[in-house]
């Protein structure tokens, strides 16, 4: 080969370095609600009437989404303008917090067994208005006109002077979910090792090369897939049924190194050892590397077929 010349014929593309296959990275933002409910039983409703507008009965604190909450019931209403016409119900943030976003649902339970509960739900309207934001401790969400008091006192919601209010809170939280995506590791390819085992144990071999009297068993499909030269000689020849080829003007160890690269996509240990010590040799043309490269250039002219 002359300097600057490009070889028109190669048996296989030699490649020494392999770039590692890096796993793709990704992340996912997940926004959801942490939900919880509290059942507030108000016993002795008639005795709570008349306590005054703006006066309330409050439930015990309960925790949802890391925050404490409480239900406020106003028997005479919260709004002075309504003159105690309505009862009022609110849910309040009972712990320290700023800009807590949440969805709410207040349900007055039907105690007749008919299941006709009075439901005021923010969950059903979340797409219209979005979650409600409570700015600080004591912030409330609810209804000043939750239920007309005269109707309440003659309804199935009031039984044995008892009311039952169920409250559901959904605290909005956002997290970055990347654990499953990052836990997937792409293994290094070992296809070369598998093909190399085929070469070593000769299992399923269907063609033999005679190189200076030394026999090398191989596989037509592997050779054809890896080298256009071998593919042309094996499948485009006159007789595709021939099982043996004679390689002339080539050393057996060079042809063995060539097969090693074709099957494993790596240089053999013999080639690598010569490469490491080539600086001490008088002429690089005598090294196995140079012979291997030369073999790749002239393999086409060296192939000839004979019948088995």
GROMACS .gro file of C-alpha atoms in nm:
model
  308
    1UNK     CA    1   0.000   0.000   0.000
    2UNK     CA    2   0.128   0.348  -0.082
    3UNK     CA    3   0.091   0.651   0.142
    4UNK     CA    4  -0.237   0.830   0.090
    5UNK     CA    5  -0.393   0.539  -0.102
    6UNK     CA    6  -0.734   0.408  -0.007
    7UNK     CA    7  -0.785   0.033  -0.012
    8UNK     CA    8  -1.082  -0.057  -0.236
    9UNK     CA    9  -1.122  -0.408  -0.093
   10UNK     CA   10  -1.133  -0.511   0.274
   11UNK     CA   11  -1.237  -0.836   0.436
   12UNK     CA   12  -1.363  -0.665   0.752
   13UNK     CA   13  -1.341  -0.320   0.901
   14UNK     CA   14  -1.074  -0.324   1.174
   15UNK     CA   15  -1.171  -0.141   1.489
   16UNK     CA   16  -0.960  -0.118   1.804
   17UNK     CA   17  -1.148   0.122   2.033
   18UNK     CA   18  -1.505   0.082   2.152
   19UNK     CA   19  -1.714   0.371   2.280
   20UNK     CA   20  -1.918   0.275   2.589
   21UNK     CA   21  -2.295   0.271   2.552
   22UNK     CA   22  -2.435   0.521   2.800
   23UNK     CA   23  -2.779   0.476   2.947
   24UNK     CA   24  -3.026   0.750   2.845
   25UNK     CA   25  -3.141   0.967   3.132
   26UNK     CA   26  -3.491   1.099   3.191
   27UNK     CA   27  -3.713   1.232   3.466
   28UNK     CA   28  -4.083   1.274   3.523
   29UNK     CA   29  -4.271   1.536   3.722
   30UNK     CA   30  -4.570   1.386   3.902
   31UNK     CA   31  -4.833   1.613   4.058
   32UNK     CA   32  -5.100   1.438   4.264
   33UNK     CA   33  -5.305   1.470   4.580
   34UNK     CA   34  -5.247   1.307   4.916
   35UNK     CA   35  -5.601   1.238   5.037
   36UNK     CA   36  -5.747   1.188   5.381
   37UNK     CA   37  -6.091   1.210   5.547
   38UNK     CA   38  -6.235   1.300   5.887
   39UNK     CA   39  -6.581   1.225   6.026
   40UNK     CA   40  -6.720   1.498   6.254
   41UNK     CA   41  -7.025   1.404   6.465
   42UNK     CA   42  -7.221   1.694   6.613
   43UNK     CA   43  -7.435   1.567   6.899
   44UNK     CA   44  -7.689   1.808   7.059
   45UNK     CA   45  -7.751   2.030   6.762
   46UNK     CA   46  -8.054   2.197   6.922
   47UNK     CA   47  -7.845   2.309   7.218
   48UNK     CA   48  -7.586   2.466   6.986
   49UNK     CA   49  -7.850   2.684   6.818
   50UNK     CA   50  -7.853   3.041   6.936
   51UNK     CA   51  -7.486   3.053   7.029
   52UNK     CA   52  -7.455   3.352   6.796
   53UNK     CA   53  -7.363   3.439   6.441
   54UNK     CA   54  -6.994   3.376   6.379
   55UNK     CA   55  -6.970   3.134   6.675
   56UNK     CA   56  -6.859   2.785   6.590
   57UNK     CA   57  -6.814   2.426   6.700
   58UNK     CA   58  -6.478   2.285   6.591
   59UNK     CA   59  -6.368   1.927   6.536
   60UNK     CA   60  -6.052   1.771   6.664
   61UNK     CA   61  -5.746   1.831   6.447
   62UNK     CA   62  -5.663   1.566   6.189
   63UNK     CA   63  -5.360   1.530   5.963
   64UNK     CA   64  -5.354   1.500   5.584
   65UNK     CA   65  -5.050   1.551   5.361
   66UNK     CA   66  -4.830   1.658   5.652
   67UNK     CA   67  -5.067   1.937   5.763
   68UNK     CA   68  -5.325   1.956   6.042
   69UNK     CA   69  -5.683   2.045   5.958
   70UNK     CA   70  -6.008   2.111   6.143
   71UNK     CA   71  -6.381   2.137   6.057
   72UNK     CA   72  -6.571   2.446   6.170
   73UNK     CA   73  -6.951   2.429   6.206
   74UNK     CA   74  -7.151   2.751   6.255
   75UNK     CA   75  -7.506   2.667   6.381
   76UNK     CA   76  -7.621   3.029   6.340
   77UNK     CA   77  -7.417   3.095   6.027
   78UNK     CA   78  -7.097   3.288   5.971
   79UNK     CA   79  -7.235   3.577   5.769
   80UNK     CA   80  -7.427   3.845   5.971
   81UNK     CA   81  -7.620   3.947   5.660
   82UNK     CA   82  -7.794   3.606   5.648
   83UNK     CA   83  -7.956   3.652   5.992
   84UNK     CA   84  -7.901   3.286   6.093
   85UNK     CA   85  -8.093   3.161   5.789
   86UNK     CA   86  -7.813   2.919   5.695
   87UNK     CA   87  -7.569   2.698   5.878
   88UNK     CA   88  -7.207   2.742   5.767
   89UNK     CA   89  -6.936   2.478   5.735
   90UNK     CA   90  -6.565   2.538   5.669
   91UNK     CA   91  -6.241   2.343   5.664
   92UNK     CA   92  -5.941   2.528   5.810
   93UNK     CA   93  -5.564   2.487   5.804
   94UNK     CA   94  -5.474   2.426   6.169
   95UNK     CA   95  -5.097   2.409   6.140
   96UNK     CA   96  -4.824   2.644   6.023
   97UNK     CA   97  -4.794   2.659   5.648
   98UNK     CA   98  -4.788   2.901   5.357
   99UNK     CA   99  -4.948   2.860   5.017
  100UNK     CA  100  -5.079   2.512   5.090
  101UNK     CA  101  -5.269   2.395   4.782
  102UNK     CA  102  -5.552   2.150   4.834
  103UNK     CA  103  -5.886   2.018   4.714
  104UNK     CA  104  -6.180   1.978   4.955
  105UNK     CA  105  -6.508   1.797   4.989
  106UNK     CA  106  -6.771   1.856   5.259
  107UNK     CA  107  -7.053   1.604   5.290
  108UNK     CA  108  -7.360   1.624   5.513
  109UNK     CA  109  -7.454   1.262   5.572
  110UNK     CA  110  -7.807   1.134   5.506
  111UNK     CA  111  -7.898   0.931   5.817
  112UNK     CA  112  -8.209   0.769   5.672
  113UNK     CA  113  -8.012   0.502   5.489
  114UNK     CA  114  -8.120   0.630   5.148
  115UNK     CA  115  -7.773   0.756   5.066
  116UNK     CA  116  -7.890   1.100   4.956
  117UNK     CA  117  -7.599   1.288   5.103
  118UNK     CA  118  -7.548   1.660   5.057
  119UNK     CA  119  -7.209   1.693   4.889
  120UNK     CA  120  -7.009   2.010   4.822
  121UNK     CA  121  -6.698   1.899   4.637
  122UNK     CA  122  -6.400   2.090   4.506
  123UNK     CA  123  -6.260   1.770   4.351
  124UNK     CA  124  -6.524   1.775   4.076
  125UNK     CA  125  -6.428   2.130   3.977
  126UNK     CA  126  -6.049   2.100   3.994
  127UNK     CA  127  -6.008   2.143   3.617
  128UNK     CA  128  -6.220   2.458   3.618
  129UNK     CA  129  -6.064   2.653   3.903
  130UNK     CA  130  -5.765   2.450   4.016
  131UNK     CA  131  -5.676   2.372   4.378
  132UNK     CA  132  -5.754   2.622   4.652
  133UNK     CA  133  -5.453   2.794   4.812
  134UNK     CA  134  -5.449   2.851   5.186
  135UNK     CA  135  -5.206   3.130   5.263
  136UNK     CA  136  -5.146   3.081   5.636
  137UNK     CA  137  -5.264   2.905   5.952
  138UNK     CA  138  -5.635   2.967   6.003
  139UNK     CA  139  -5.711   3.005   5.631
  140UNK     CA  140  -6.047   2.847   5.545
  141UNK     CA  141  -6.241   2.699   5.258
  142UNK     CA  142  -6.612   2.629   5.278
  143UNK     CA  143  -6.965   2.765   5.251
  144UNK     CA  144  -7.134   3.043   5.442
  145UNK     CA  145  -7.464   2.917   5.304
  146UNK     CA  146  -7.398   2.548   5.341
  147UNK     CA  147  -7.763   2.453   5.411
  148UNK     CA  148  -8.080   2.643   5.491
  149UNK     CA  149  -8.135   2.586   5.860
  150UNK     CA  150  -8.515   2.548   5.849
  151UNK     CA  151  -8.484   2.271   5.589
  152UNK     CA  152  -8.202   2.106   5.778
  153UNK     CA  153  -8.407   2.068   6.094
  154UNK     CA  154  -8.682   1.878   5.912
  155UNK     CA  155  -8.453   1.665   5.693
  156UNK     CA  156  -8.302   1.319   5.717
  157UNK     CA  157  -7.964   1.479   5.780
  158UNK     CA  158  -8.064   1.549   6.137
  159UNK     CA  159  -8.143   1.242   6.347
  160UNK     CA  160  -8.172   1.221   6.725
  161UNK     CA  161  -8.044   1.577   6.743
  162UNK     CA  162  -7.726   1.468   6.569
  163UNK     CA  163  -7.551   1.581   6.252
  164UNK     CA  164  -7.265   1.398   6.078
  165UNK     CA  165  -7.026   1.587   5.853
  166UNK     CA  166  -6.759   1.408   5.652
  167UNK     CA  167  -6.462   1.607   5.519
  168UNK     CA  168  -6.210   1.495   5.258
  169UNK     CA  169  -5.888   1.689   5.201
  170UNK     CA  170  -5.652   1.636   4.906
  171UNK     CA  171  -5.319   1.811   4.956
  172UNK     CA  172  -5.143   1.879   4.624
  173UNK     CA  173  -4.782   1.757   4.607
  174UNK     CA  174  -4.531   1.751   4.320
  175UNK     CA  175  -4.234   1.518   4.302
  176UNK     CA  176  -3.969   1.428   4.045
  177UNK     CA  177  -3.983   1.056   3.971
  178UNK     CA  178  -3.664   0.922   3.816
  179UNK     CA  179  -3.573   0.619   4.028
  180UNK     CA  180  -3.702   0.353   3.790
  181UNK     CA  181  -3.559   0.521   3.481
  182UNK     CA  182  -3.215   0.565   3.634
  183UNK     CA  183  -3.208   0.215   3.781
  184UNK     CA  184  -3.206   0.055   3.436
  185UNK     CA  185  -2.848  -0.018   3.337
  186UNK     CA  186  -2.776  -0.109   2.977
  187UNK     CA  187  -2.537  -0.407   2.987
  188UNK     CA  188  -2.230  -0.415   2.769
  189UNK     CA  189  -2.271  -0.618   2.453
  190UNK     CA  190  -2.133  -0.972   2.471
  191UNK     CA  191  -2.236  -1.080   2.122
  192UNK     CA  192  -1.870  -1.100   2.022
  193UNK     CA  193  -1.804  -1.354   2.298
  194UNK     CA  194  -2.098  -1.565   2.180
  195UNK     CA  195  -1.981  -1.566   1.818
  196UNK     CA  196  -1.628  -1.635   1.938
  197UNK     CA  197  -1.750  -1.953   2.107
  198UNK     CA  198  -1.890  -2.067   1.773
  199UNK     CA  199  -1.549  -2.021   1.619
  200UNK     CA  200  -1.373  -2.209   1.898
  201UNK     CA  201  -1.601  -2.511   1.929
  202UNK     CA  202  -1.676  -2.525   1.551
  203UNK     CA  203  -2.043  -2.602   1.627
  204UNK     CA  204  -2.256  -2.575   1.314
  205UNK     CA  205  -1.958  -2.494   1.091
  206UNK     CA  206  -2.034  -2.531   0.722
  207UNK     CA  207  -1.715  -2.424   0.549
  208UNK     CA  208  -1.346  -2.507   0.591
  209UNK     CA  209  -1.045  -2.295   0.494
  210UNK     CA  210  -0.716  -2.458   0.403
  211UNK     CA  211  -0.435  -2.215   0.478
  212UNK     CA  212  -0.091  -2.362   0.410
  213UNK     CA  213  -0.218  -2.705   0.510
  214UNK     CA  214  -0.384  -2.586   0.834
  215UNK     CA  215  -0.763  -2.624   0.853
  216UNK     CA  216  -0.995  -2.354   0.989
  217UNK     CA  217  -1.365  -2.433   1.037
  218UNK     CA  218  -1.607  -2.143   1.002
  219UNK     CA  219  -1.964  -2.039   0.925
  220UNK     CA  220  -2.079  -1.896   0.594
  221UNK     CA  221  -2.345  -1.668   0.740
  222UNK     CA  222  -2.106  -1.508   0.990
  223UNK     CA  223  -1.843  -1.446   0.724
  224UNK     CA  224  -2.098  -1.309   0.477
  225UNK     CA  225  -2.250  -1.078   0.738
  226UNK     CA  226  -1.912  -0.939   0.841
  227UNK     CA  227  -1.732  -0.912   0.507
  228UNK     CA  228  -1.862  -0.818   0.161
  229UNK     CA  229  -1.560  -1.000   0.014
  230UNK     CA  230  -1.646  -1.329   0.182
  231UNK     CA  231  -2.013  -1.276   0.097
  232UNK     CA  232  -1.928  -1.238  -0.270
  233UNK     CA  233  -1.704  -1.544  -0.273
  234UNK     CA  234  -1.948  -1.764  -0.077
  235UNK     CA  235  -2.286  -1.672  -0.226
  236UNK     CA  236  -2.212  -1.512  -0.561
  237UNK     CA  237  -1.976  -1.783  -0.683
  238UNK     CA  238  -2.054  -2.045  -0.940
  239UNK     CA  239  -2.111  -2.325  -0.686
  240UNK     CA  240  -2.257  -2.221  -0.351
  241UNK     CA  241  -2.248  -2.583  -0.226
  242UNK     CA  242  -1.872  -2.604  -0.202
  243UNK     CA  243  -1.756  -2.668   0.153
  244UNK     CA  244  -1.384  -2.589   0.135
  245UNK     CA  245  -1.175  -2.295   0.022
  246UNK     CA  246  -0.802  -2.274  -0.025
  247UNK     CA  247  -0.627  -1.956   0.087
  248UNK     CA  248  -0.288  -1.906  -0.075
  249UNK     CA  249  -0.003  -1.671   0.004
  250UNK     CA  250  -0.117  -1.619   0.365
  251UNK     CA  251   0.025  -1.740   0.695
  252UNK     CA  252  -0.209  -1.954   0.913
  253UNK     CA  253  -0.158  -1.732   1.220
  254UNK     CA  254  -0.255  -1.423   1.019
  255UNK     CA  255  -0.571  -1.589   0.890
  256UNK     CA  256  -0.651  -1.707   1.245
  257UNK     CA  257  -0.620  -1.348   1.371
  258UNK     CA  258  -0.844  -1.232   1.086
  259UNK     CA  259  -1.114  -1.485   1.180
  260UNK     CA  260  -1.082  -1.382   1.544
  261UNK     CA  261  -1.161  -1.021   1.452
  262UNK     CA  262  -1.446  -1.116   1.219
  263UNK     CA  263  -1.618  -1.319   1.491
  264UNK     CA  264  -1.533  -1.123   1.806
  265UNK     CA  265  -1.489  -0.768   1.670
  266UNK     CA  266  -1.168  -0.740   1.872
  267UNK     CA  267  -0.801  -0.796   1.802
  268UNK     CA  268  -0.656  -1.123   1.924
  269UNK     CA  269  -0.412  -1.130   2.214
  270UNK     CA  270  -0.129  -1.214   1.972
  271UNK     CA  271  -0.194  -0.897   1.774
  272UNK     CA  272  -0.216  -0.680   2.085
  273UNK     CA  273   0.107  -0.824   2.226
  274UNK     CA  274   0.288  -0.756   1.897
  275UNK     CA  275   0.145  -0.405   1.892
  276UNK     CA  276   0.283  -0.331   2.238
  277UNK     CA  277   0.630  -0.446   2.143
  278UNK     CA  278   0.643  -0.328   1.779
  279UNK     CA  279   0.859  -0.030   1.869
  280UNK     CA  280   1.151  -0.263   1.936
  281UNK     CA  281   1.125  -0.436   1.598
  282UNK     CA  282   1.344  -0.328   1.311
  283UNK     CA  283   1.064  -0.316   1.059
  284UNK     CA  284   0.691  -0.274   1.120
  285UNK     CA  285   0.623  -0.463   0.796
  286UNK     CA  286   0.729  -0.783   0.973
  287UNK     CA  287   0.477  -0.751   1.258
  288UNK     CA  288   0.154  -0.946   1.275
  289UNK     CA  289  -0.044  -0.620   1.262
  290UNK     CA  290   0.105  -0.524   0.929
  291UNK     CA  291   0.044  -0.872   0.793
  292UNK     CA  292  -0.314  -0.866   0.917
  293UNK     CA  293  -0.382  -0.534   0.746
  294UNK     CA  294  -0.217  -0.658   0.429
  295UNK     CA  295  -0.429  -0.974   0.444
  296UNK     CA  296  -0.746  -0.764   0.463
  297UNK     CA  297  -0.636  -0.582   0.148
  298UNK     CA  298  -0.555  -0.881  -0.066
  299UNK     CA  299  -0.794  -1.146   0.071
  300UNK     CA  300  -1.005  -1.128  -0.244
  301UNK     CA  301  -0.719  -1.217  -0.473
  302UNK     CA  302  -0.612  -1.498  -0.240
  303UNK     CA  303  -0.944  -1.681  -0.236
  304UNK     CA  304  -1.003  -1.968  -0.472
  305UNK     CA  305  -1.256  -2.245  -0.444
  306UNK     CA  306  -1.208  -2.617  -0.481
  307UNK     CA  307  -1.457  -2.898  -0.453
  308UNK     CA  308  -1.478  -3.102  -0.134
   0.00000   0.00000   0.00000
